[in-house]
CSV table of C-alpha atoms and ligand atoms in Angstrom, one decimal:
chain,number,residue,atom,x,y,z
F,30,UNK,CA,-0.2,0.0,0.3
F,31,UNK,CA,2.0,3.4,-0.7
F,32,UNK,CA,2.1,5.9,2.0
F,33,UNK,CA,-1.7,8.4,0.6
F,34,UNK,CA,-3.5,5.2,0.1
F,35,UNK,CA,-2.1,4.6,4.4
F,36,UNK,CA,-3.2,7.9,5.0
F,37,UNK,CA,-6.6,7.2,3.3
F,38,UNK,CA,-7.6,4.0,4.6
F,39,UNK,CA,-6.0,5.0,8.7
F,40,UNK,CA,-8.3,8.7,8.5
F,41,UNK,CA,-11.1,6.1,7.3
F,42,UNK,CA,-10.8,3.6,9.6
F,43,UNK,CA,-10.3,3.9,14.3
F,44,UNK,CA,-7.5,1.2,14.2
F,45,UNK,CA,-6.0,1.1,18.1
F,46,UNK,CA,-2.9,3.0,17.8
F,47,UNK,CA,-2.9,5.6,19.8
F,48,UNK,CA,0.2,7.0,19.5
F,49,UNK,CA,3.2,6.6,22.3
F,50,UNK,CA,4.4,10.0,24.2
F,51,UNK,CA,5.9,11.5,26.6
F,52,UNK,CA,4.0,14.2,28.7
F,53,UNK,CA,5.4,17.0,30.8
F,54,UNK,CA,4.0,21.0,31.6
F,55,UNK,CA,5.5,22.4,35.4
F,56,UNK,CA,3.9,25.5,35.0
F,57,UNK,CA,1.5,26.2,37.6
F,58,UNK,CA,-1.6,27.8,36.7
F,59,UNK,CA,-2.9,30.6,39.5
F,60,UNK,CA,-7.0,31.4,38.3
F,61,UNK,CA,-9.3,33.1,39.5
F,62,UNK,CA,-10.4,36.9,40.5
F,63,UNK,CA,-7.9,38.4,42.5
F,64,UNK,CA,-4.8,36.6,41.9
F,65,UNK,CA,-2.7,39.0,40.6
F,66,UNK,CA,-1.6,40.0,44.1
F,67,UNK,CA,0.0,35.9,44.5
F,68,UNK,CA,2.6,38.1,42.8
F,69,UNK,CA,4.0,38.5,45.9
F,70,UNK,CA,4.3,35.6,47.5
F,71,UNK,CA,5.6,34.0,42.9
F,72,UNK,CA,8.1,36.1,43.1
F,73,UNK,CA,11.1,35.8,45.7
F,74,UNK,CA,12.0,39.1,47.2
F,75,UNK,CA,15.3,39.3,45.7
F,76,UNK,CA,14.8,39.2,42.0
F,77,UNK,CA,16.3,41.4,39.5
F,78,UNK,CA,13.1,41.5,38.1
F,79,UNK,CA,12.5,43.1,34.0
F,80,UNK,CA,8.6,43.6,33.2
F,81,UNK,CA,7.5,43.3,30.2
F,82,UNK,CA,5.0,44.5,28.1
F,83,UNK,CA,3.0,45.6,25.3
F,84,UNK,CA,1.5,49.1,23.7
F,85,UNK,CA,0.1,49.9,27.0
F,86,UNK,CA,-3.3,48.8,27.8
F,87,UNK,CA,-1.7,47.2,31.4
F,88,UNK,CA,-1.7,50.9,32.0
F,89,UNK,CA,-5.2,51.6,31.3
F,90,UNK,CA,-7.4,49.0,32.8
F,91,UNK,CA,-5.5,48.9,36.2
F,92,UNK,CA,-3.0,45.4,35.6
F,93,UNK,CA,-0.3,48.0,36.1
F,94,UNK,CA,-1.0,49.1,39.4
F,95,UNK,CA,-1.7,45.7,40.3
F,96,UNK,CA,1.4,43.8,39.4
F,97,UNK,CA,3.3,47.0,40.5
F,98,UNK,CA,2.1,46.9,44.3
F,99,UNK,CA,3.0,43.1,44.4
F,100,UNK,CA,5.9,43.6,43.3
F,101,UNK,CA,7.2,46.3,45.9
F,102,UNK,CA,10.2,45.8,47.0
F,103,UNK,CA,11.5,44.2,44.5
F,104,UNK,CA,14.5,45.3,42.3
F,105,UNK,CA,12.1,46.1,38.5
F,106,UNK,CA,13.2,47.6,35.1
F,107,UNK,CA,10.6,47.9,32.9
F,108,UNK,CA,10.4,46.8,29.3
F,109,UNK,CA,7.2,48.3,27.4
F,110,UNK,CA,6.5,48.4,23.4
F,111,UNK,CA,6.6,45.2,23.0
F,112,UNK,CA,4.5,44.7,19.8
F,113,UNK,CA,1.3,42.5,19.3
F,114,UNK,CA,3.1,39.7,16.3
F,115,UNK,CA,6.9,40.9,18.8
F,116,UNK,CA,9.3,41.5,16.5
F,117,UNK,CA,13.5,40.4,17.0
F,118,UNK,CA,14.6,43.9,16.7
F,119,UNK,CA,12.1,45.0,19.4
F,120,UNK,CA,13.1,41.4,21.7
F,121,UNK,CA,16.6,42.0,21.1
F,122,UNK,CA,17.3,45.6,22.9
F,123,UNK,CA,15.8,43.9,25.9
F,124,UNK,CA,18.2,41.0,25.3
F,125,UNK,CA,21.0,43.7,25.8
F,126,UNK,CA,19.5,44.9,29.4
F,127,UNK,CA,19.0,41.5,30.8
F,128,UNK,CA,22.6,40.2,30.2
F,129,UNK,CA,23.3,44.4,31.8
F,130,UNK,CA,21.5,44.4,34.9
F,131,UNK,CA,21.9,41.4,35.8
F,132,UNK,CA,17.9,40.3,35.5
F,133,UNK,CA,17.5,36.8,36.7
F,134,UNK,CA,13.3,37.0,37.1
F,135,UNK,CA,11.2,38.6,33.4
F,136,UNK,CA,7.5,38.5,34.0
F,137,UNK,CA,5.7,38.7,31.2
F,138,UNK,CA,1.8,41.1,31.7
F,139,UNK,CA,0.0,40.7,28.2
F,140,UNK,CA,-1.1,38.6,26.0
F,141,UNK,CA,0.6,35.8,23.1
F,142,UNK,CA,3.3,38.5,22.0
F,143,UNK,CA,4.8,39.8,25.3
F,144,UNK,CA,4.6,36.1,26.6
F,145,UNK,CA,6.5,35.0,23.5
F,146,UNK,CA,8.5,37.8,23.0
F,147,UNK,CA,9.6,37.0,26.7
F,148,UNK,CA,10.1,33.5,26.5
F,149,UNK,CA,13.1,34.5,23.4
F,150,UNK,CA,14.1,37.2,25.6
F,151,UNK,CA,14.8,34.8,28.5
F,152,UNK,CA,16.7,32.3,26.4
F,153,UNK,CA,19.0,34.7,24.4
F,154,UNK,CA,19.6,36.4,27.2
F,155,UNK,CA,21.8,32.7,27.8
F,156,UNK,CA,23.1,32.4,24.9
F,157,UNK,CA,26.9,33.2,24.2
F,158,UNK,CA,26.1,32.9,20.2
F,159,UNK,CA,26.2,35.4,17.8
F,160,UNK,CA,23.7,34.9,15.6
F,161,UNK,CA,20.6,34.5,18.4
F,162,UNK,CA,18.4,34.6,14.8
F,163,UNK,CA,19.4,31.1,14.5
F,164,UNK,CA,17.1,30.5,18.1
F,165,UNK,CA,14.3,30.7,16.1
F,166,UNK,CA,15.5,29.2,12.9
F,167,UNK,CA,17.8,26.6,13.5
F,168,UNK,CA,16.1,23.5,14.7
F,169,UNK,CA,19.2,21.6,15.3
F,170,UNK,CA,20.6,24.2,17.7
F,171,UNK,CA,21.0,23.4,21.1
F,172,UNK,CA,18.4,25.7,23.7
F,173,UNK,CA,19.4,26.9,26.5
F,174,UNK,CA,17.8,26.8,29.4
F,175,UNK,CA,16.0,30.3,30.0
F,176,UNK,CA,16.2,33.3,32.5
F,177,UNK,CA,13.6,31.4,34.3
F,178,UNK,CA,9.7,33.8,33.8
F,179,UNK,CA,6.4,34.2,34.9
F,180,UNK,CA,3.4,35.7,33.6
F,181,UNK,CA,0.1,37.6,33.9
F,182,UNK,CA,-1.6,36.7,30.6
F,183,UNK,CA,-4.1,39.9,29.4
F,184,UNK,CA,-5.5,37.6,26.1
F,185,UNK,CA,-6.8,34.2,26.1
F,186,UNK,CA,-6.2,33.0,22.7
F,187,UNK,CA,-2.4,31.0,22.7
F,188,UNK,CA,-1.8,28.9,25.5
F,189,UNK,CA,1.7,30.7,25.7
F,190,UNK,CA,1.0,30.8,29.0
F,191,UNK,CA,1.7,27.1,29.6
F,192,UNK,CA,3.3,25.6,26.9
F,193,UNK,CA,7.2,26.2,25.8
F,194,UNK,CA,6.4,27.6,22.7
F,195,UNK,CA,7.2,31.0,20.8
F,196,UNK,CA,6.6,32.6,17.6
F,197,UNK,CA,8.5,35.4,16.7
F,198,UNK,CA,8.3,37.9,13.8
F,199,UNK,CA,10.6,39.8,11.9
F,200,UNK,CA,9.2,42.2,10.0
F,201,UNK,CA,12.4,43.8,8.3
F,202,UNK,CA,12.6,40.3,6.5
F,203,UNK,CA,8.7,39.8,6.6
F,204,UNK,CA,9.0,36.3,8.2
F,205,UNK,CA,7.9,34.8,10.9
F,206,UNK,CA,8.6,31.6,12.3
F,207,UNK,CA,8.1,29.6,15.9
F,208,UNK,CA,10.1,28.0,17.9
F,209,UNK,CA,10.1,25.6,20.7
F,210,UNK,CA,12.4,25.2,23.2
F,211,UNK,CA,12.5,22.2,25.8
F,212,UNK,CA,13.5,23.8,28.8
F,213,UNK,CA,10.8,27.1,27.4
F,214,UNK,CA,8.0,26.6,30.1
F,215,UNK,CA,6.3,29.7,32.4
F,216,UNK,CA,7.3,28.7,35.9
F,217,UNK,CA,4.1,30.3,36.5
F,218,UNK,CA,1.1,31.8,35.1
F,219,UNK,CA,-1.7,34.2,36.3
F,220,UNK,CA,-4.9,34.0,34.5
F,221,UNK,CA,-7.7,36.7,36.2
F,222,UNK,CA,-10.4,36.3,33.4
F,223,UNK,CA,-11.6,40.1,35.0
F,224,UNK,CA,-8.7,40.9,32.5
F,225,UNK,CA,-11.4,39.7,29.5
F,226,UNK,CA,-13.8,43.0,30.0
F,227,UNK,CA,-11.2,45.5,28.8
F,228,UNK,CA,-10.7,43.5,25.5
F,229,UNK,CA,-11.3,45.0,22.0
F,230,UNK,CA,-14.3,42.9,20.7
F,231,UNK,CA,-11.7,42.4,17.4
F,232,UNK,CA,-9.9,40.6,20.2
F,233,UNK,CA,-11.7,38.4,21.5
F,234,UNK,CA,-12.9,37.2,18.0
F,235,UNK,CA,-9.6,36.7,17.1
F,236,UNK,CA,-9.0,34.4,20.5
F,237,UNK,CA,-11.8,32.7,20.1
F,238,UNK,CA,-11.5,32.1,16.5
F,239,UNK,CA,-7.3,31.3,17.2
F,240,UNK,CA,-8.8,28.5,20.4
F,241,UNK,CA,-10.8,27.1,17.8
F,242,UNK,CA,-7.8,26.3,16.0
F,243,UNK,CA,-5.3,24.9,17.8
F,244,UNK,CA,-7.7,22.3,19.1
F,245,UNK,CA,-8.9,21.3,15.0
F,246,UNK,CA,-5.2,21.0,14.1
F,247,UNK,CA,-4.7,18.4,17.4
F,248,UNK,CA,-8.3,17.0,16.2
F,249,UNK,CA,-9.0,17.1,12.8
F,250,UNK,CA,-6.3,14.1,11.7
F,251,UNK,CA,-6.4,10.7,12.0
F,252,UNK,CA,-8.7,8.4,13.5
F,253,UNK,CA,-6.2,6.7,16.4
F,254,UNK,CA,-8.8,5.9,18.7
F,255,UNK,CA,-7.8,8.5,20.8
F,256,UNK,CA,-11.3,9.0,23.2
F,257,UNK,CA,-9.6,10.9,26.2
F,258,UNK,CA,-8.2,13.5,23.8
F,259,UNK,CA,-11.0,13.5,21.5
F,260,UNK,CA,-13.9,13.9,24.3
F,261,UNK,CA,-11.9,17.1,25.7
F,262,UNK,CA,-10.8,18.9,22.1
F,263,UNK,CA,-14.7,18.2,21.4
F,264,UNK,CA,-15.4,20.1,24.4
F,265,UNK,CA,-13.0,22.5,24.3
F,266,UNK,CA,-14.7,23.5,21.1
F,267,UNK,CA,-18.3,23.2,22.3
F,268,UNK,CA,-17.4,25.6,25.2
F,269,UNK,CA,-16.1,28.1,22.4
F,270,UNK,CA,-19.7,28.1,20.8
F,271,UNK,CA,-21.6,28.3,23.6
F,272,UNK,CA,-19.7,31.3,25.2
F,273,UNK,CA,-19.5,32.7,22.2
F,274,UNK,CA,-22.1,35.1,21.9
F,275,UNK,CA,-22.3,36.3,25.8
F,276,UNK,CA,-18.2,37.4,25.5
F,277,UNK,CA,-19.2,39.3,21.9
F,278,UNK,CA,-21.9,41.3,23.9
F,279,UNK,CA,-21.7,44.7,26.0
F,280,UNK,CA,-21.6,42.6,29.1
F,281,UNK,CA,-19.7,39.4,29.0
F,282,UNK,CA,-20.2,37.3,32.8
F,283,UNK,CA,-18.0,37.2,34.7
F,284,UNK,CA,-18.1,32.6,34.1
F,285,UNK,CA,-17.5,33.2,30.4
F,286,UNK,CA,-14.6,34.4,30.9
F,287,UNK,CA,-13.4,32.0,33.4
F,288,UNK,CA,-14.1,29.3,30.7
F,289,UNK,CA,-13.4,31.1,27.9
F,290,UNK,CA,-9.6,32.0,30.0
F,291,UNK,CA,-9.5,27.8,30.7
F,292,UNK,CA,-10.1,26.9,26.7
F,293,UNK,CA,-7.5,28.7,26.0
F,294,UNK,CA,-4.9,27.5,28.3
F,295,UNK,CA,-6.6,23.9,27.6
F,296,UNK,CA,-6.1,24.1,24.1
F,297,UNK,CA,-2.7,24.5,23.7
F,298,UNK,CA,-0.7,23.2,27.2
F,299,UNK,CA,-0.3,19.4,25.8
F,300,UNK,CA,-3.6,18.3,26.8
F,301,UNK,CA,-5.6,17.1,23.8
F,302,UNK,CA,-2.3,16.5,21.9
F,303,UNK,CA,-1.1,13.0,23.6
F,304,UNK,CA,-1.1,10.4,21.2
F,305,UNK,CA,-2.5,12.0,18.7
F,306,UNK,CA,-1.1,13.5,14.8
F,307,UNK,CA,-1.1,16.5,15.2
F,308,UNK,CA,-2.3,19.2,11.8
F,309,UNK,CA,-0.6,23.1,12.0
F,310,UNK,CA,-1.0,23.7,7.9
F,311,UNK,CA,-3.2,26.1,8.9
F,312,UNK,CA,-1.0,27.8,11.7
F,313,UNK,CA,1.8,27.7,8.8
F,314,UNK,CA,0.0,29.1,6.2
F,315,UNK,CA,-1.1,32.0,8.6
F,316,UNK,CA,1.6,33.0,9.4
F,317,UNK,CA,2.9,34.0,6.4
F,318,UNK,CA,-0.5,36.1,5.5
F,319,UNK,CA,0.8,37.9,9.1
F,320,UNK,CA,4.7,38.5,8.1
F,321,UNK,CA,3.3,39.2,4.4
F,322,UNK,CA,0.5,40.8,5.0
F,323,UNK,CA,0.5,42.5,8.6
F,324,UNK,CA,-3.2,40.6,9.0
F,325,UNK,CA,-3.8,39.4,13.1
F,326,UNK,CA,-2.9,35.1,13.9
F,327,UNK,CA,-6.1,35.0,14.8
F,328,UNK,CA,-7.9,37.2,10.8
F,329,UNK,CA,-5.6,34.0,9.2
F,330,UNK,CA,-6.9,31.2,11.0
F,331,UNK,CA,-10.2,32.2,10.3
F,332,UNK,CA,-9.8,32.6,6.5
F,333,UNK,CA,-7.2,29.1,6.1
F,334,UNK,CA,-8.9,26.5,8.5
F,335,UNK,CA,-12.2,26.3,6.6
F,336,UNK,CA,-10.4,26.3,3.3
F,337,UNK,CA,-7.8,23.5,4.7
F,338,UNK,CA,-10.9,21.7,5.9
F,339,UNK,CA,-12.1,21.2,2.4
F,340,UNK,CA,-9.1,20.9,-0.4
F,341,UNK,CA,-8.2,18.1,2.7
F,342,UNK,CA,-11.3,16.2,3.5
F,343,UNK,CA,-10.2,12.5,1.9
F,344,UNK,CA,-7.7,13.0,3.9
F,345,UNK,CA,-9.5,14.0,7.3
F,346,UNK,CA,-13.3,12.6,6.3
F,347,UNK,CA,-13.0,9.9,9.6
F,348,UNK,CA,-12.4,13.2,11.9
F,349,UNK,CA,-14.5,15.5,9.4
F,350,UNK,CA,-17.8,13.1,9.7
F,351,UNK,CA,-16.8,12.8,14.2
F,352,UNK,CA,-16.2,16.7,13.8
F,353,UNK,CA,-19.7,17.0,11.7
F,354,UNK,CA,-21.7,14.4,14.2
F,355,UNK,CA,-20.4,15.6,17.7
F,356,UNK,CA,-19.5,19.2,17.3
F,357,UNK,CA,-22.3,20.3,15.0
F,358,UNK,CA,-24.7,17.1,16.3
F,359,UNK,CA,-25.4,16.9,12.6
F,360,UNK,CA,-27.6,13.6,11.9
F,361,UNK,CA,-27.5,14.0,7.5
F,362,UNK,CA,-27.1,10.5,6.4
F,363,UNK,CA,-25.2,11.1,3.5
F,364,UNK,CA,-21.2,11.3,4.7
F,365,UNK,CA,-20.3,13.8,2.5
F,366,UNK,CA,-23.7,16.5,2.7
F,367,UNK,CA,-23.0,15.7,6.3
F,368,UNK,CA,-19.0,17.2,6.1
F,369,UNK,CA,-20.4,19.8,4.2
F,370,UNK,CA,-22.5,21.1,6.3
F,371,UNK,CA,-19.5,20.9,9.3
F,372,UNK,CA,-17.6,23.1,6.7
F,373,UNK,CA,-20.3,25.8,6.5
F,374,UNK,CA,-21.0,26.0,9.9
F,375,UNK,CA,-16.9,26.2,10.8
F,376,UNK,CA,-17.1,29.4,8.5
F,377,UNK,CA,-20.6,30.6,10.0
F,378,UNK,CA,-19.2,29.9,13.7
F,379,UNK,CA,-16.3,32.9,12.9
F,380,UNK,CA,-18.1,35.3,10.6
F,381,UNK,CA,-20.6,35.5,13.4
F,382,UNK,CA,-17.9,36.7,16.0
F,383,UNK,CA,-17.3,38.9,12.9
F,384,UNK,CA,-14.3,37.7,11.7
F,385,UNK,CA,-13.8,38.1,7.4
F,386,UNK,CA,-13.0,34.3,6.0
F,387,UNK,CA,-12.0,35.3,2.7
F,388,UNK,CA,-8.9,36.9,1.4
F,389,UNK,CA,-10.9,39.2,-1.2
F,390,UNK,CA,-11.8,40.8,1.8
F,391,UNK,CA,-8.5,42.3,3.1
F,392,UNK,CA,-7.6,43.6,-0.7
F,393,UNK,CA,-5.4,40.0,-0.3
F,394,UNK,CA,-4.8,38.9,-4.2
F,395,UNK,CA,-3.1,36.3,-6.7
F,396,UNK,CA,0.6,37.5,-5.8
F,397,UNK,CA,0.5,37.0,-2.0
F,398,UNK,CA,-0.6,32.9,-3.2
F,399,UNK,CA,2.4,32.6,-5.8
F,400,UNK,CA,4.7,34.2,-3.1
F,401,UNK,CA,3.7,32.0,0.1
F,402,UNK,CA,3.3,28.3,-2.5
F,403,UNK,CA,7.1,29.6,-3.6
F,404,UNK,CA,8.3,29.9,0.3
F,405,UNK,CA,7.2,26.8,1.0
F,406,UNK,CA,8.9,25.4,-2.2
F,407,UNK,CA,11.8,27.2,-1.4
F,408,UNK,CA,12.0,25.8,2.7
F,409,UNK,CA,11.6,22.2,1.2
F,410,UNK,CA,7.8,22.7,3.9
F,411,UNK,CA,4.8,19.5,3.1
F,412,UNK,CA,2.8,20.5,6.3
F,413,UNK,CA,-0.1,19.0,8.4
F,414,UNK,CA,0.2,15.8,10.0
F,415,UNK,CA,2.3,13.1,7.4
F,416,UNK,CA,3.4,15.9,5.5
F,417,UNK,CA,0.1,15.6,3.5
F,418,UNK,CA,-0.3,19.4,3.1
F,419,UNK,CA,2.3,19.5,-0.1
F,420,UNK,CA,2.9,23.2,-2.6
F,421,UNK,CA,0.5,22.3,-4.3
F,422,UNK,CA,-2.0,21.5,-1.8
F,423,UNK,CA,-1.0,24.8,-0.2
F,424,UNK,CA,-2.0,26.7,-3.5
F,425,UNK,CA,-6.0,24.6,-4.0
F,426,UNK,CA,-6.7,25.7,0.1
F,427,UNK,CA,-5.8,29.4,-0.9
F,428,UNK,CA,-7.2,29.6,-4.7
F,429,UNK,CA,-10.1,28.1,-2.2
F,430,UNK,CA,-10.7,30.5,0.4
F,431,UNK,CA,-9.8,33.8,-2.9
Q,507,NZQ,O1,-0.4,45.8,23.2
Q,507,NZQ,P1,-0.9,46.4,24.3
Q,507,NZQ,O2,-1.0,48.1,23.9
Q,507,NZQ,O3,-1.0,45.4,26.0
Q,507,NZQ,O4,-2.5,45.5,23.5
Q,507,NZQ,C1,-2.4,44.1,23.3
Q,507,NZQ,C2,-2.2,44.3,21.5
Q,507,NZQ,O5,-2.7,45.3,20.8
Q,507,NZQ,C3,-4.2,44.2,23.6
Q,507,NZQ,N1,-4.7,43.6,24.3
Q,507,NZQ,C4,-4.5,42.4,25.3
Q,507,NZQ,N2,-4.9,42.2,26.7
Q,507,NZQ,C5,-5.4,43.1,27.1
Q,507,NZQ,C6,-5.4,43.9,25.2
Q,507,NZQ,N3,-6.0,45.3,25.2
Q,507,NZQ,C7,-7.0,45.3,26.3
Q,507,NZQ,N4,-7.3,45.0,27.4
Q,507,NZQ,C8,-6.3,43.9,27.5
Q,507,NZQ,N5,-6.9,42.9,28.8
Q,507,NZQ,O6,-4.4,43.2,22.9
Q,507,NZQ,C9,-3.5,43.4,20.9
Q,507,NZQ,C10,-2.4,41.9,20.6
Q,507,NZQ,O7,-2.3,41.2,22.0
Q,507,NZQ,P2,-1.4,40.2,21.7
Q,507,NZQ,O8,-0.3,40.0,22.5
Q,507,NZQ,O9,-0.5,40.2,19.8
Q,507,NZQ,O10,-2.3,38.6,20.9
Q,507,NZQ,P3,-2.1,37.3,21.3
Q,507,NZQ,O11,-2.8,36.8,22.8
Q,507,NZQ,O12,-3.6,36.9,20.6
Q,507,NZQ,O13,-1.0,37.0,20.8
Q,507,NZQ,C11,-0.9,36.6,19.3
Q,507,NZQ,C12,1.1,36.0,19.0
Q,507,NZQ,O14,0.8,35.2,20.2
Q,507,NZQ,C13,1.6,33.5,19.0
Q,507,NZQ,C14,0.4,34.5,17.2
Q,507,NZQ,O15,1.8,34.0,16.5
Q,507,NZQ,C15,1.3,36.5,17.8
Q,507,NZQ,O16,2.3,36.4,16.6
Q,507,NZQ,N6,1.0,32.6,19.1
Q,507,NZQ,C16,1.5,31.9,20.2
Q,507,NZQ,C17,1.7,30.6,20.3
Q,507,NZQ,C18,2.3,29.7,21.3
Q,507,NZQ,N7,3.2,30.7,22.0
Q,507,NZQ,O17,1.9,28.8,21.3
Q,507,NZQ,C19,0.5,30.2,19.3
Q,507,NZQ,C20,-1.0,31.0,18.4
Q,507,NZQ,O18,-1.1,29.2,17.9
Q,507,NZQ,C21,0.1,31.6,18.3
Q,507,NZQ,O19,0.7,31.6,17.0
Q,508,ZN,ZN1,-2.7,30.1,17.3
């Protein structure tokens, strides 16, 4: 049986072969109202702290004051101005500060961009190498044990608060890449759901789409009879569908914010990836759209994911059908029609929370599609589970969502 047929076979039948895996996640989660005050006991009194944050939202919503009050007595150096999609050229300035001031703890206060940027700063400051861009791009590079760092999360979306991955952009070359550091988990993360109340609706919907996409990237792959992970993933997807209207309303309830925040963390902290095949094609294509066209991360996923489902429907047939039946409760007996309906419902869900789902709606045309496909060809990238999303498939996916 050739490789493609084997994958098709695996995807359409349950066979009992959950992948082997090893699970480790050392991040301490501190969850709930008023918990930012816990920084006073989570960060040692003698620490020289670098406080990293973004463009200023924490100074407008009261989070900054809570952090400063809780850290009273520590020597604090501030490094604000980290961009959404953190830029390498900004972050290396913080690396120098860490070295000069002998910083021994970094506290990230913000969303995924701030936590990701902090993961890079913490590792690069412990790296003797001349070119720290290699930390991000050279997979053979031995990652340094980073400076200890923790997080106060202000935007539920990426799960960066409880994983060891980070995504760094380089605007100078219009590139955006992910890296992982085995020792790069936050020591702790504080999740106070009330921070959601100051988020613009655009960021809430970006977060919902991002969590939804993370879950699908680890769920809509091979049928391996991974019941625990499948039911978990379906629970996350259903929670998002159920909570979205309340979250997008003028007065989201505390319970919705709490469910939203925990869904984000559980979506990419390693729980639902145990023993399953993972996809990540949507994210890889999405990163190019951010790097080349400046779209927010969540905006790219709302466009690309329905395209991946449609173009890869044969390879993902078994899981797409399970998704249709269990997440969207579609009872249509014709399997192909049921899958069509599930793809349509997914796109409609993204649109219902204000997301555009077509490249044309952002004025993105064929030239960008050509550039992305050329980049994937040059890098020798075949993405998705088992490398099934070839550059040619990538073209078809982007053509499908024009
Ligand atoms: O910069 P400030 O002023 O703080 O404003 C931010 C920013 O403009 C604002 N914001 C955050 N919390 C707020 C708030 N505004 C009001 N109230 C609050 N409570 O929101 C804007 C976006 O913030 P950002 O941190 O960029 O958002 P997000 O958490 O979506 O992070 C996106 C980045 O994470 C990467 C993405 O690629 C992108 O670079 N990802 C990281 C992952 C990981 N580490 O595992 C996985 C993801 O798939 C993703 O790729
Ligand atoms: Zn994401």
